[in-house]
mmCIF file of C-alpha atoms and ligand atoms in Angstrom:
data_model
loop_
_atom_site.group_PDB
_atom_site.id
_atom_site.type_symbol
_atom_site.label_atom_id
_atom_site.label_comp_id
_atom_site.label_asym_id
_atom_site.label_seq_id
_atom_site.Cartn_x
_atom_site.Cartn_y
_atom_site.Cartn_z
ATOM 1 C CA MET M 229 0.000 0.000 0.000
ATOM 2 C CA ALA M 230 1.035 3.591 -0.576
ATOM 3 C CA ASP M 231 2.274 6.005 2.130
ATOM 4 C CA ALA M 232 -0.194 7.887 4.349
ATOM 5 C CA ALA M 233 -0.102 11.102 2.329
ATOM 6 C CA THR M 234 -0.698 9.362 -0.983
ATOM 7 C CA LEU M 235 -3.692 7.487 -2.328
ATOM 8 C CA HIS M 236 -4.752 4.332 -0.537
ATOM 9 C CA PHE M 237 -4.856 2.306 -3.735
ATOM 10 C CA TRP M 238 -5.253 -1.460 -4.058
ATOM 11 C CA ASP M 239 -2.015 -3.077 -5.142
ATOM 12 C CA ALA M 240 -3.559 -6.314 -6.417
ATOM 13 C CA ASP M 241 -5.364 -7.773 -9.399
ATOM 14 C CA TRP M 242 -8.437 -9.843 -8.570
ATOM 15 C CA ASP M 243 -9.461 -12.574 -10.975
ATOM 16 C CA LEU M 244 -12.913 -14.086 -10.941
ATOM 17 C CA ARG M 245 -12.905 -16.575 -8.055
ATOM 18 C CA VAL M 246 -16.506 -17.667 -7.867
ATOM 19 C CA ALA M 247 -16.038 -20.177 -5.046
ATOM 20 C CA GLU M 248 -14.427 -17.516 -2.850
ATOM 21 C CA CYS M 249 -16.246 -14.399 -3.942
ATOM 22 C CA PRO M 250 -19.409 -15.013 -6.016
ATOM 23 C CA CYS M 251 -20.968 -11.535 -5.671
ATOM 24 C CA ASP M 252 -20.425 -10.393 -9.254
ATOM 25 C CA VAL M 253 -21.748 -13.657 -10.703
ATOM 26 C CA HIS M 254 -24.761 -13.573 -8.375
ATOM 27 C CA PHE M 255 -25.354 -9.974 -9.376
ATOM 28 C CA VAL M 256 -25.543 -10.767 -13.092
ATOM 29 C CA GLU M 257 -27.836 -13.721 -12.296
ATOM 30 C CA TRP M 258 -30.042 -11.375 -10.281
ATOM 31 C CA LEU M 259 -30.169 -8.887 -13.156
ATOM 32 C CA ASP M 260 -31.315 -11.654 -15.481
ATOM 33 C CA GLU M 261 -33.842 -13.044 -13.063
ATOM 34 C CA MET M 262 -35.292 -9.571 -12.529
ATOM 35 C CA GLY M 263 -35.300 -8.900 -16.274
ATOM 36 C CA MET M 264 -33.064 -5.848 -15.791
ATOM 37 C CA ARG M 265 -32.056 -4.574 -19.207
ATOM 38 C CA ASP M 266 -31.089 -1.107 -20.444
ATOM 39 C CA ARG M 267 -30.475 0.052 -16.868
ATOM 40 C CA THR M 268 -27.706 2.225 -15.468
ATOM 41 C CA ILE M 269 -25.510 0.604 -12.846
ATOM 42 C CA TYR M 270 -22.824 1.850 -10.457
ATOM 43 C CA HIS M 271 -20.487 -1.000 -9.552
ATOM 44 C CA PHE M 272 -18.060 -0.700 -6.625
ATOM 45 C CA GLY M 273 -15.052 -3.012 -7.128
ATOM 46 C CA THR M 274 -14.742 -4.247 -10.690
ATOM 47 C CA GLY M 275 -12.014 -6.847 -10.252
ATOM 48 C CA GLY M 276 -9.423 -7.351 -12.994
ATOM 49 C CA HIS M 277 -11.884 -9.667 -14.762
ATOM 50 C CA HIS M 278 -14.396 -6.827 -15.311
ATOM 51 C CA TYR M 279 -17.106 -9.491 -15.350
ATOM 52 C CA VAL M 280 -20.054 -7.209 -14.581
ATOM 53 C CA GLY M 281 -19.113 -4.678 -17.265
ATOM 54 C CA VAL M 282 -18.442 -7.305 -19.914
ATOM 55 C CA GLU M 283 -21.593 -9.309 -19.177
ATOM 56 C CA CYS M 284 -23.786 -6.221 -19.021
ATOM 57 C CA ALA M 285 -22.536 -5.007 -22.405
ATOM 58 C CA LYS M 286 -23.918 -8.101 -24.131
ATOM 59 C CA PRO M 287 -26.799 -7.488 -26.565
ATOM 60 C CA GLU M 288 -29.264 -9.404 -24.392
ATOM 61 C CA ARG M 289 -28.607 -7.004 -21.453
ATOM 62 C CA ARG M 290 -27.298 -3.665 -22.661
ATOM 63 C CA ASN M 291 -26.991 -2.330 -19.143
ATOM 64 C CA ALA M 292 -24.720 0.719 -18.905
ATOM 65 C CA VAL M 293 -22.168 0.202 -16.154
ATOM 66 C CA LEU M 294 -19.928 2.727 -14.424
ATOM 67 C CA GLY M 295 -17.413 0.745 -12.387
ATOM 68 C CA ILE M 296 -14.678 1.804 -10.005
ATOM 69 C CA THR M 297 -11.393 0.098 -9.224
ATOM 70 C CA ALA M 298 -8.650 1.283 -6.899
ATOM 71 C CA SER M 299 -6.161 -1.075 -8.520
ATOM 72 C CA PRO M 300 -3.780 0.209 -11.202
ATOM 73 C CA GLN M 301 -3.393 -3.366 -12.480
ATOM 74 C CA GLU M 302 -7.150 -3.833 -12.864
ATOM 75 C CA TYR M 303 -7.433 -0.479 -14.566
ATOM 76 C CA GLU M 304 -4.680 -1.429 -16.988
ATOM 77 C CA ARG M 305 -6.610 -4.608 -17.809
ATOM 78 C CA TYR M 306 -9.683 -2.478 -18.473
ATOM 79 C CA ILE M 307 -7.749 -0.327 -20.933
ATOM 80 C CA LYS M 308 -6.493 -3.418 -22.774
ATOM 81 C CA LEU M 309 -9.996 -4.895 -22.719
ATOM 82 C CA VAL M 310 -11.719 -1.918 -24.302
ATOM 83 C CA ILE M 311 -8.983 -1.295 -26.859
ATOM 84 C CA ALA M 312 -9.650 -4.833 -28.055
ATOM 85 C CA ARG M 313 -13.418 -4.542 -27.587
ATOM 86 C CA PRO M 314 -14.983 -1.140 -28.319
ATOM 87 C CA ASP M 315 -18.368 -2.899 -28.151
ATOM 88 C CA VAL M 316 -17.725 -3.233 -24.397
ATOM 89 C CA LEU M 317 -16.505 0.361 -24.033
ATOM 90 C CA ARG M 318 -19.801 1.626 -25.447
ATOM 91 C CA HIS M 319 -21.646 0.218 -22.425
ATOM 92 C CA TYR M 320 -18.985 -0.076 -19.737
ATOM 93 C CA ASN M 321 -16.810 2.691 -18.317
ATOM 94 C CA CYS M 322 -14.396 1.934 -15.527
ATOM 95 C CA VAL M 323 -12.680 4.672 -13.534
ATOM 96 C CA PHE M 324 -9.555 4.335 -11.482
ATOM 97 C CA GLY M 325 -10.339 5.963 -8.161
ATOM 98 C CA ASP M 326 -11.164 5.630 -4.509
ATOM 99 C CA ILE M 327 -14.753 5.092 -3.434
ATOM 100 C CA TYR M 328 -13.933 7.219 -0.350
ATOM 101 C CA LEU M 329 -13.218 10.182 -2.605
ATOM 102 C CA LEU M 330 -16.460 9.990 -4.546
ATOM 103 C CA ASN M 331 -17.621 13.372 -5.775
ATOM 104 C CA GLU M 332 -21.379 13.623 -6.184
ATOM 105 C CA LYS M 333 -20.986 16.357 -8.788
ATOM 106 C CA LEU M 334 -19.321 13.879 -11.097
ATOM 107 C CA LEU M 335 -22.013 11.233 -10.902
ATOM 108 C CA PRO M 336 -25.309 10.829 -12.790
ATOM 109 C CA SER M 337 -28.215 8.900 -11.237
ATOM 110 C CA PHE M 338 -28.428 5.136 -11.387
ATOM 111 C CA ASP M 339 -31.084 2.438 -11.490
ATOM 112 C CA ILE M 340 -28.900 0.043 -9.533
ATOM 113 C CA VAL M 341 -25.940 0.507 -7.177
ATOM 114 C CA THR M 342 -23.694 -2.264 -5.851
ATOM 115 C CA LEU M 343 -21.947 -1.778 -2.522
ATOM 116 C CA PHE M 344 -20.464 -5.264 -2.270
ATOM 117 C CA HIS M 345 -17.157 -4.214 -0.725
ATOM 118 C CA LEU M 346 -18.379 -1.671 1.803
ATOM 119 C CA CYS M 347 -16.066 -1.450 4.851
ATOM 120 C CA GLU M 348 -13.440 -3.744 3.303
ATOM 121 C CA PHE M 349 -10.868 -1.175 2.312
ATOM 122 C CA ARG M 350 -11.193 1.881 4.504
ATOM 123 C CA GLY M 351 -8.397 2.570 6.981
ATOM 124 C CA GLU M 352 -6.080 5.083 8.603
ATOM 125 C CA LYS M 353 -4.547 5.860 5.232
ATOM 126 C CA THR M 354 -7.978 6.948 4.014
ATOM 127 C CA ASP M 355 -8.254 9.245 7.053
ATOM 128 C CA ALA M 356 -4.957 10.871 6.102
ATOM 129 C CA TYR M 357 -6.673 12.583 3.171
ATOM 130 C CA ARG M 358 -10.068 12.862 4.872
ATOM 131 C CA GLY M 359 -11.817 10.224 2.800
ATOM 132 C CA LEU M 360 -15.541 9.707 3.232
ATOM 133 C CA SER M 361 -16.846 7.206 5.758
ATOM 134 C CA ASP M 362 -18.567 4.029 4.584
ATOM 135 C CA LEU M 363 -21.885 5.504 5.710
ATOM 136 C CA HIS M 364 -21.207 8.636 3.656
ATOM 137 C CA VAL M 365 -20.498 6.477 0.615
ATOM 138 C CA ALA M 366 -23.735 4.527 1.114
ATOM 139 C CA ASN M 367 -25.704 7.764 1.610
ATOM 140 C CA LEU M 368 -24.173 9.502 -1.386
ATOM 141 C CA LEU M 369 -24.850 6.596 -3.715
ATOM 142 C CA THR M 370 -28.380 6.208 -2.342
ATOM 143 C CA ASP M 371 -28.991 9.863 -3.194
ATOM 144 C CA LYS M 372 -27.753 9.007 -6.682
ATOM 145 C CA THR M 373 -30.142 6.055 -6.965
ATOM 146 C CA LYS M 374 -33.368 6.795 -8.823
ATOM 147 C CA PRO M 375 -36.653 6.348 -6.937
ATOM 148 C CA GLY M 376 -37.632 2.701 -7.342
ATOM 149 C CA GLY M 377 -34.001 1.768 -7.974
ATOM 150 C CA PHE M 378 -32.025 -0.921 -6.182
ATOM 151 C CA ILE M 379 -29.030 -0.966 -3.828
ATOM 152 C CA LEU M 380 -27.283 -4.260 -3.241
ATOM 153 C CA PHE M 381 -24.869 -5.462 -0.548
ATOM 154 C CA TYR M 382 -22.813 -8.647 -0.342
ATOM 155 C CA THR M 383 -23.389 -10.772 2.740
ATOM 156 C CA GLY M 384 -20.326 -12.925 1.929
ATOM 157 C CA SER M 385 -17.946 -9.976 2.319
ATOM 158 C CA TYR M 386 -15.432 -10.499 5.115
ATOM 159 C CA ALA M 387 -16.403 -7.038 6.379
ATOM 160 C CA PHE M 388 -20.139 -7.738 6.339
ATOM 161 C CA ASP M 389 -20.334 -8.815 9.966
ATOM 162 C CA TRP M 390 -16.769 -8.654 11.250
ATOM 163 C CA GLU M 391 -15.348 -7.332 14.478
ATOM 164 C CA GLY M 392 -13.363 -4.690 12.565
ATOM 165 C CA PRO M 393 -13.702 -0.934 13.117
ATOM 166 C CA MET M 394 -16.998 -0.832 11.218
ATOM 167 C CA SER M 395 -18.947 -3.664 9.621
ATOM 168 C CA ALA M 396 -21.197 -3.331 6.586
ATOM 169 C CA LYS M 397 -24.048 -4.723 8.679
ATOM 170 C CA ARG M 398 -23.742 -1.850 11.159
ATOM 171 C CA VAL M 399 -23.468 0.719 8.387
ATOM 172 C CA ILE M 400 -26.599 -0.729 6.756
ATOM 173 C CA ALA M 401 -28.457 -0.568 10.090
ATOM 174 C CA ASP M 402 -27.630 3.164 10.419
ATOM 175 C CA TRP M 403 -28.232 3.836 6.737
ATOM 176 C CA GLU M 404 -31.720 2.329 6.572
ATOM 177 C CA LYS M 405 -32.847 4.448 9.526
ATOM 178 C CA THR M 406 -32.343 7.686 7.628
ATOM 179 C CA LYS M 407 -32.683 6.856 3.930
ATOM 180 C CA PRO M 408 -35.946 6.134 2.079
ATOM 181 C CA VAL M 409 -35.123 2.478 1.434
ATOM 182 C CA LYS M 410 -36.901 -0.834 1.995
ATOM 183 C CA ARG M 411 -35.305 -4.247 2.424
ATOM 184 C CA VAL M 412 -36.430 -6.496 -0.425
ATOM 185 C CA GLY M 413 -34.622 -9.632 0.751
ATOM 186 C CA LEU M 414 -31.788 -11.976 -0.075
ATOM 187 C CA TYR M 415 -30.797 -13.211 -3.490
ATOM 188 C CA GLU M 416 -28.108 -15.868 -3.094
ATOM 189 C CA THR M 417 -25.322 -13.967 -1.257
ATOM 190 C CA LEU M 418 -26.739 -10.531 -2.024
ATOM 191 C CA LEU M 419 -28.869 -8.356 0.222
ATOM 192 C CA VAL M 420 -31.241 -6.291 -1.886
ATOM 193 C CA TYR M 421 -32.829 -2.948 -0.972
ATOM 194 C CA ARG M 422 -35.157 -0.784 -2.992
ATOM 195 C CA LYS M 423 -35.307 2.994 -2.888
ATOM 196 C CA GLU M 424 -38.829 4.243 -2.304
ATOM 197 C CA GLY M 425 -40.635 6.460 -4.724
HETATM 198 C C1 LIG D 797 -11.671 -8.550 -3.844
HETATM 199 S S1 LIG D 797 -11.869 -7.561 -5.276
HETATM 200 C C2 LIG D 797 -13.487 -8.079 -5.806
HETATM 201 C C3 LIG D 797 -13.801 -7.749 -7.226
HETATM 202 C C4 LIG D 797 -15.153 -8.258 -7.734
HETATM 203 N N1 LIG D 797 -16.265 -7.468 -7.184
HETATM 204 C C5 LIG D 797 -15.323 -9.714 -7.416
HETATM 205 O O1 LIG D 797 -16.022 -10.016 -6.440
HETATM 206 O O2 LIG D 797 -14.763 -10.560 -8.121
HETATM 207 C C6 LIG D 797 -12.124 -5.955 -4.564
HETATM 208 C C7 LIG D 797 -12.327 -4.841 -5.561
HETATM 209 O O3 LIG D 797 -12.515 -3.608 -4.842
HETATM 210 C C8 LIG D 797 -11.709 -2.603 -5.432
HETATM 211 N N2 LIG D 797 -11.349 -1.595 -4.411
HETATM 212 C C9 LIG D 797 -10.543 -1.752 -3.340
HETATM 213 N N3 LIG D 797 -10.451 -0.588 -2.644
HETATM 214 C C10 LIG D 797 -11.215 0.308 -3.298
HETATM 215 C C11 LIG D 797 -11.505 1.684 -3.109
HETATM 216 N N4 LIG D 797 -10.999 2.362 -2.097
HETATM 217 N N5 LIG D 797 -12.304 2.297 -4.007
HETATM 218 C C12 LIG D 797 -12.809 1.627 -5.062
HETATM 219 N N6 LIG D 797 -12.581 0.313 -5.298
HETATM 220 C C13 LIG D 797 -11.793 -0.338 -4.442
HETATM 221 C C14 LIG D 797 -10.499 -3.338 -5.961
HETATM 222 O O4 LIG D 797 -9.852 -2.566 -6.951
HETATM 223 C C15 LIG D 797 -11.169 -4.616 -6.494
HETATM 224 O O5 LIG D 797 -11.653 -4.387 -7.788
#
């Protein structure tokens, strides 16, 4: 990881490991089961495989995905991917960034937001440049979710219910008290909420 004063980036390249981390595969299955096509999606944590972006770009889905990765290696794989496949670039944009530095002014509204890796990557290094809290991230992206849209969490995340500084479960408990959202239920490993309206 980088020094305190510099960006807390992710120095790794995550391949699709469905047995260990099935959230992205479950997400695409959920999209299909719900008949979600031509939607706009914000996806936190693309992985180097860029599975969600690639799958969503297919003609049978045509969902527009804005993904974020904090890994230079994963971002480099995205650049190679879309140079080879402009058909994917048309529907899938990936930014290199830090979810804790999200700027609402730079975001459109979305039909669906994934927050699968909430609480996994925030730490003292994020504090060094006054990054957002996990609750702030959840609130900001909820504000950017269209009424009737969906927000999904990943119950298989190691930070979902851990003893760490803040678990996703605790953030969700605080978040749902103040935001106009309703718990829809579980789909495989995913916890699905719907924004009212
Ligand atoms: C364990 S990988 C999982 C990738 C994919 N969702 C999957 O399940 O296969 C975690 C992902 O979160 C991203 N990530 C880590 N810290 C981040 C941050 N601060 N902001 C945005 N993305 C981050 C990494 O770049 C990586 O793509």
